[in-house]
CSV table of C-alpha atoms in Angstrom, one decimal:
chain,number,residue,atom,x,y,z
R,7,UNK,CA,-38.7,10.6,28.5
R,8,UNK,CA,-39.5,10.7,24.8
R,9,UNK,CA,-37.9,11.9,21.6
R,10,UNK,CA,-34.2,12.3,21.2
R,11,UNK,CA,-33.7,12.5,25.0
R,12,UNK,CA,-34.9,8.9,25.5
R,13,UNK,CA,-32.4,6.4,26.6
R,14,UNK,CA,-31.1,4.0,24.0
R,15,UNK,CA,-31.8,0.4,24.4
R,16,UNK,CA,-29.2,-2.4,24.3
R,17,UNK,CA,-30.2,-3.3,20.8
R,18,UNK,CA,-29.2,0.2,19.6
R,19,UNK,CA,-25.7,-0.2,20.9
R,20,UNK,CA,-25.4,-3.7,19.6
R,21,UNK,CA,-26.4,-2.5,16.1
R,22,UNK,CA,-24.1,0.5,16.4
R,23,UNK,CA,-21.1,-1.8,17.3
R,24,UNK,CA,-22.0,-4.1,14.4
R,25,UNK,CA,-22.1,-1.2,12.0
R,26,UNK,CA,-18.8,0.1,13.3
R,27,UNK,CA,-17.2,-3.3,12.7
R,28,UNK,CA,-18.7,-3.4,9.2
R,29,UNK,CA,-17.3,0.1,8.3
R,30,UNK,CA,-13.9,-0.9,9.8
R,31,UNK,CA,-13.8,-4.2,7.9
R,32,UNK,CA,-14.8,-2.4,4.7
R,33,UNK,CA,-12.6,0.7,4.7
R,34,UNK,CA,-9.8,-0.5,7.0
R,35,UNK,CA,-8.0,-2.5,4.3
R,36,UNK,CA,-8.5,0.4,1.8
R,37,UNK,CA,-6.9,2.9,4.3
R,38,UNK,CA,-4.0,0.5,4.9
R,39,UNK,CA,-3.3,0.0,1.2
R,40,UNK,CA,-3.5,3.7,0.6
R,41,UNK,CA,-1.0,4.5,3.4
R,42,UNK,CA,1.4,1.7,2.3
R,43,UNK,CA,1.3,2.9,-1.3
R,44,UNK,CA,3.3,6.1,-0.2
R,45,UNK,CA,6.3,4.0,1.0
R,46,UNK,CA,9.8,5.2,0.1
R,47,UNK,CA,11.9,3.5,-2.6
R,48,UNK,CA,13.1,0.9,-0.1
R,49,UNK,CA,9.7,0.3,1.4
R,50,UNK,CA,8.1,-3.1,1.7
R,51,UNK,CA,4.6,-4.6,1.8
R,52,UNK,CA,4.1,-4.3,5.5
R,53,UNK,CA,4.5,-1.8,8.4
R,54,UNK,CA,6.5,0.0,9.5
R,55,UNK,CA,6.9,2.4,6.6
R,56,UNK,CA,10.3,3.1,5.2
R,57,UNK,CA,10.1,6.7,4.2
R,58,UNK,CA,7.4,8.6,2.4
R,59,UNK,CA,7.4,9.3,-1.4
R,60,UNK,CA,5.5,8.9,-4.7
R,61,UNK,CA,8.1,6.5,-6.0
R,62,UNK,CA,5.7,3.6,-6.5
R,63,UNK,CA,3.1,5.6,-8.3
R,64,UNK,CA,5.8,6.6,-10.8
R,65,UNK,CA,7.0,3.0,-11.0
R,66,UNK,CA,3.4,1.9,-11.6
R,67,UNK,CA,3.4,3.2,-15.2
R,68,UNK,CA,6.7,1.5,-16.1
R,69,UNK,CA,5.5,-1.4,-18.2
R,70,UNK,CA,8.6,-3.6,-17.6
R,71,UNK,CA,7.8,-3.5,-13.9
R,72,UNK,CA,4.1,-4.2,-13.6
R,73,UNK,CA,2.8,-5.2,-17.0
R,74,UNK,CA,0.3,-3.6,-19.3
R,75,UNK,CA,-1.5,-1.5,-16.7
R,76,UNK,CA,-2.4,1.3,-19.1
R,77,UNK,CA,-3.8,-1.1,-21.7
R,78,UNK,CA,-5.8,-3.1,-19.2
R,79,UNK,CA,-7.2,0.1,-17.6
R,80,UNK,CA,-8.4,1.4,-21.0
R,81,UNK,CA,-10.0,-1.9,-21.8
R,82,UNK,CA,-11.8,-2.0,-18.5
R,83,UNK,CA,-13.1,1.6,-19.1
R,84,UNK,CA,-14.2,0.8,-22.6
R,85,UNK,CA,-15.9,-2.4,-21.5
R,86,UNK,CA,-17.5,-0.7,-18.5
R,87,UNK,CA,-18.9,2.1,-20.6
R,88,UNK,CA,-20.3,-0.3,-23.3
R,89,UNK,CA,-21.9,-2.4,-20.6
R,90,UNK,CA,-23.3,0.7,-19.0
R,91,UNK,CA,-25.0,2.0,-22.2
R,92,UNK,CA,-26.4,-1.5,-23.1
R,93,UNK,CA,-27.6,-2.1,-19.6
R,94,UNK,CA,-29.5,1.2,-19.5
R,95,UNK,CA,-30.9,0.8,-23.0
R,96,UNK,CA,-32.1,-2.8,-22.7
R,97,UNK,CA,-33.4,-2.3,-19.1
R,98,UNK,CA,-35.4,0.7,-20.2
R,99,UNK,CA,-36.9,-1.1,-23.2
R,100,UNK,CA,-37.7,-4.1,-21.1
R,101,UNK,CA,-39.4,-1.8,-18.5
R,102,UNK,CA,-41.6,-0.4,-21.3
R,103,UNK,CA,-42.4,-3.9,-22.6
R,104,UNK,CA,-43.3,-5.3,-19.2
R,105,UNK,CA,-45.7,-2.5,-18.3
R,106,UNK,CA,-48.4,-4.7,-19.9
R,107,UNK,CA,-48.8,-8.4,-19.3
R,108,UNK,CA,-48.2,-10.6,-22.2
R,109,UNK,CA,-48.0,-14.4,-22.8
R,110,UNK,CA,-44.9,-15.8,-21.2
R,111,UNK,CA,-43.9,-12.5,-19.4
R,112,UNK,CA,-43.4,-14.3,-16.1
R,113,UNK,CA,-41.3,-17.0,-17.4
R,114,UNK,CA,-39.2,-14.5,-19.4
R,115,UNK,CA,-38.6,-12.4,-16.4
R,116,UNK,CA,-37.4,-15.3,-14.2
R,117,UNK,CA,-35.3,-16.5,-17.1
R,118,UNK,CA,-33.6,-13.1,-17.4
R,119,UNK,CA,-32.8,-12.9,-13.7
R,120,UNK,CA,-31.8,-16.5,-13.3
R,121,UNK,CA,-28.1,-15.8,-14.0
R,122,UNK,CA,-27.9,-14.0,-10.6
R,123,UNK,CA,-28.1,-17.4,-8.8
R,124,UNK,CA,-25.6,-19.2,-11.1
R,125,UNK,CA,-22.0,-19.0,-9.9
R,126,UNK,CA,-20.1,-16.4,-11.9
R,127,UNK,CA,-17.2,-18.7,-12.6
R,128,UNK,CA,-19.5,-21.2,-14.2
R,129,UNK,CA,-21.0,-18.6,-16.5
R,130,UNK,CA,-17.5,-17.5,-17.5
R,131,UNK,CA,-16.5,-21.1,-18.2
R,132,UNK,CA,-19.6,-21.9,-20.1
R,133,UNK,CA,-19.3,-18.8,-22.4
R,134,UNK,CA,-15.6,-19.4,-22.9
R,135,UNK,CA,-16.3,-23.1,-23.9
R,136,UNK,CA,-19.1,-22.1,-26.2
R,137,UNK,CA,-16.9,-19.6,-28.1
R,138,UNK,CA,-14.2,-22.3,-28.4
R,139,UNK,CA,-16.6,-24.9,-29.7
R,140,UNK,CA,-17.9,-22.4,-32.3
R,141,UNK,CA,-14.3,-21.6,-33.3
R,142,UNK,CA,-14.5,-18.0,-32.2
R,143,UNK,CA,-11.7,-16.5,-30.3
R,144,UNK,CA,-12.8,-15.1,-26.9
R,145,UNK,CA,-12.2,-11.4,-26.6
R,146,UNK,CA,-12.8,-8.7,-24.0
R,147,UNK,CA,-15.1,-6.8,-26.4
R,148,UNK,CA,-17.1,-9.9,-27.4
R,149,UNK,CA,-17.4,-12.9,-25.1
R,150,UNK,CA,-16.5,-10.8,-22.0
R,151,UNK,CA,-19.1,-8.2,-23.0
R,152,UNK,CA,-21.8,-10.9,-23.1
R,153,UNK,CA,-20.6,-12.4,-19.8
R,154,UNK,CA,-20.8,-9.0,-18.1
R,155,UNK,CA,-24.3,-8.3,-19.5
R,156,UNK,CA,-25.5,-11.6,-17.8
R,157,UNK,CA,-24.5,-9.9,-14.6
R,158,UNK,CA,-25.6,-6.3,-15.0
R,159,UNK,CA,-28.8,-6.7,-17.0
R,160,UNK,CA,-30.7,-8.6,-14.2
R,161,UNK,CA,-29.9,-5.9,-11.7
R,162,UNK,CA,-30.9,-3.2,-14.3
R,163,UNK,CA,-34.2,-5.0,-14.9
R,164,UNK,CA,-35.0,-5.2,-11.3
R,165,UNK,CA,-34.3,-1.5,-10.7
R,166,UNK,CA,-36.2,-0.3,-13.8
R,167,UNK,CA,-39.2,-2.5,-12.9
R,168,UNK,CA,-39.3,-1.0,-9.4
R,169,UNK,CA,-39.1,2.5,-11.0
R,170,UNK,CA,-42.1,1.8,-13.3
R,171,UNK,CA,-44.1,0.3,-10.4
R,172,UNK,CA,-43.9,3.7,-8.7
R,173,UNK,CA,-44.4,5.7,-11.9
R,174,UNK,CA,-47.7,7.7,-12.0
R,175,UNK,CA,-49.4,7.1,-15.4
R,176,UNK,CA,-51.4,10.3,-14.8
R,177,UNK,CA,-48.4,12.3,-16.3
R,178,UNK,CA,-48.7,10.4,-19.5
R,179,UNK,CA,-52.4,10.8,-19.6
R,180,UNK,CA,-52.1,14.5,-19.1
R,181,UNK,CA,-49.5,14.7,-22.0
R,182,UNK,CA,-51.8,12.9,-24.3
R,183,UNK,CA,-54.8,15.1,-23.4
R,184,UNK,CA,-52.6,18.1,-24.4
R,185,UNK,CA,-52.0,16.5,-27.8
R,186,UNK,CA,-48.6,14.9,-27.4
R,187,UNK,CA,-47.8,11.9,-29.5
R,188,UNK,CA,-46.6,8.7,-27.9
R,189,UNK,CA,-43.0,9.5,-28.8
R,190,UNK,CA,-43.3,13.1,-27.4
R,191,UNK,CA,-44.8,11.7,-24.2
R,192,UNK,CA,-41.9,9.4,-23.8
R,193,UNK,CA,-39.3,12.0,-24.7
R,194,UNK,CA,-40.6,15.0,-22.8
R,195,UNK,CA,-42.4,13.4,-19.9
R,196,UNK,CA,-41.4,9.9,-19.1
R,197,UNK,CA,-37.6,10.0,-19.8
R,198,UNK,CA,-37.0,13.3,-17.8
R,199,UNK,CA,-38.8,11.8,-14.8
R,200,UNK,CA,-36.9,8.5,-15.0
R,201,UNK,CA,-33.5,10.1,-15.9
R,202,UNK,CA,-32.0,10.3,-12.3
R,203,UNK,CA,-32.9,6.6,-11.8
R,204,UNK,CA,-31.5,5.7,-15.2
R,205,UNK,CA,-28.3,7.4,-14.2
R,206,UNK,CA,-28.2,5.2,-11.1
R,207,UNK,CA,-28.7,2.1,-13.3
R,208,UNK,CA,-25.9,3.2,-15.6
R,209,UNK,CA,-23.6,3.8,-12.6
R,210,UNK,CA,-24.5,0.4,-11.2
R,211,UNK,CA,-23.8,-1.3,-14.5
R,212,UNK,CA,-20.5,0.4,-15.0
R,213,UNK,CA,-19.2,-0.4,-11.5
R,214,UNK,CA,-20.3,-4.0,-11.7
R,215,UNK,CA,-18.5,-4.4,-15.0
R,216,UNK,CA,-15.4,-2.3,-14.1
R,217,UNK,CA,-14.4,-4.6,-11.2
R,218,UNK,CA,-15.8,-7.9,-12.4
R,219,UNK,CA,-13.3,-10.7,-12.2
R,220,UNK,CA,-15.0,-14.1,-12.2
R,221,UNK,CA,-17.1,-13.6,-15.4
R,222,UNK,CA,-14.0,-12.2,-17.2
R,223,UNK,CA,-11.5,-14.9,-16.3
R,224,UNK,CA,-12.5,-17.3,-19.1
R,225,UNK,CA,-13.9,-14.8,-21.6
R,226,UNK,CA,-11.4,-12.0,-21.9
R,227,UNK,CA,-9.1,-13.8,-24.3
R,228,UNK,CA,-5.5,-12.7,-24.8
R,229,UNK,CA,-5.8,-9.2,-23.3
R,230,UNK,CA,-6.5,-8.7,-19.6
R,231,UNK,CA,-8.9,-6.2,-18.1
R,232,UNK,CA,-7.8,-4.3,-15.0
R,233,UNK,CA,-9.1,-6.9,-12.4
R,234,UNK,CA,-7.3,-9.7,-14.3
R,235,UNK,CA,-4.1,-7.6,-14.5
R,236,UNK,CA,-4.3,-6.9,-10.7
R,237,UNK,CA,-4.7,-10.6,-10.0
R,238,UNK,CA,-1.7,-11.4,-12.2
R,239,UNK,CA,0.3,-8.7,-10.3
R,240,UNK,CA,-0.4,-10.4,-7.0
R,241,UNK,CA,1.5,-13.5,-8.2
R,242,UNK,CA,4.7,-11.8,-9.5
R,243,UNK,CA,4.9,-8.3,-7.9
R,244,UNK,CA,6.3,-8.0,-4.3
R,245,UNK,CA,6.6,-4.3,-4.0
R,246,UNK,CA,4.2,-1.5,-2.9
R,247,UNK,CA,3.5,-0.8,-6.6
R,248,UNK,CA,0.5,-3.1,-6.2
R,249,UNK,CA,-0.7,-0.9,-3.4
R,250,UNK,CA,-0.3,2.2,-5.6
R,251,UNK,CA,-2.4,0.5,-8.2
R,252,UNK,CA,-5.1,-0.2,-5.6
R,253,UNK,CA,-5.0,3.4,-4.4
R,254,UNK,CA,-5.5,4.8,-7.9
R,255,UNK,CA,-8.3,2.4,-8.9
R,256,UNK,CA,-10.1,3.1,-5.6
R,257,UNK,CA,-9.7,6.9,-6.2
R,258,UNK,CA,-11.0,6.5,-9.7
R,259,UNK,CA,-14.1,4.5,-8.5
R,260,UNK,CA,-14.9,7.2,-5.9
R,261,UNK,CA,-14.4,9.9,-8.6
R,262,UNK,CA,-16.9,8.2,-11.0
R,263,UNK,CA,-19.5,7.8,-8.2
R,264,UNK,CA,-19.0,11.4,-7.2
R,265,UNK,CA,-19.5,12.7,-10.8
R,266,UNK,CA,-22.6,10.7,-11.2
R,267,UNK,CA,-24.0,11.9,-7.9
R,268,UNK,CA,-23.2,15.4,-8.8
R,269,UNK,CA,-25.0,15.0,-12.1
R,270,UNK,CA,-28.1,13.7,-10.3
R,271,UNK,CA,-28.1,16.7,-7.9
R,272,UNK,CA,-27.8,19.1,-10.9
R,273,UNK,CA,-30.7,17.4,-12.6
R,274,UNK,CA,-32.8,17.6,-9.5
R,275,UNK,CA,-32.0,21.3,-9.0
R,276,UNK,CA,-32.9,22.1,-12.6
R,277,UNK,CA,-36.2,20.2,-12.2
R,278,UNK,CA,-37.0,22.1,-9.0
R,279,UNK,CA,-36.2,25.4,-10.7
R,280,UNK,CA,-38.4,24.6,-13.7
R,281,UNK,CA,-41.2,23.5,-11.4
R,282,UNK,CA,-40.9,26.8,-9.4
R,283,UNK,CA,-40.9,28.8,-12.6
R,284,UNK,CA,-44.0,27.0,-13.9
R,285,UNK,CA,-45.8,27.6,-10.6
């Protein structure tokens, strides 16, 4: 028997079981936290649930109960957006620069991605110590920004380099043959083709920065980002309000991913419509 009617081998079922365990291990804790966040006012941190309510979501925004959640959330968003823009910008510029070989390009590339193999806590400690030695106070918008870029830029570079390796230079040649200037070629030909991938780079940079803990620990200064605030809550909060925070942050992460994916789909549909109209 052939095709879809063929019998599955043992390896298929082993891989399916492994994948099922992976999904359970990944999303099981998220589902548990989400369920427990809807405990009643007298609810605890474990099952069985004691009532169902939105009490802990309301309690979450009371500063005297959980700390500066709103401020840490705004700082994480601002830091993530800044990292996202800088990651896309520098990765794109590096992609253009590395399209042609130049002296030291190989060494520069490996130097740029070397931070991926350095433990994150050591990067955070080193940047924090450097700022202290220079007499500069570490801040979430200064030293933490640099620490996050050491994490997001290497990924952005690898993705952009892969994109340019698949890019067909015939599009640029056609634009130049039609009289386009180098800037017009980049603006009207290269960037529209690369835009969906650049959105992916930006999303990747934002998510890496938004939930980064280790590289923020020694570099954030006096004001916590959201991951640091959550870590602090685990040591002094013994109510389901911590689960409510986890539920909201997870929902926010999925919402951001959904918005970016929707944006990519809209761009692809517009491109297909333009291509059909031109044809």
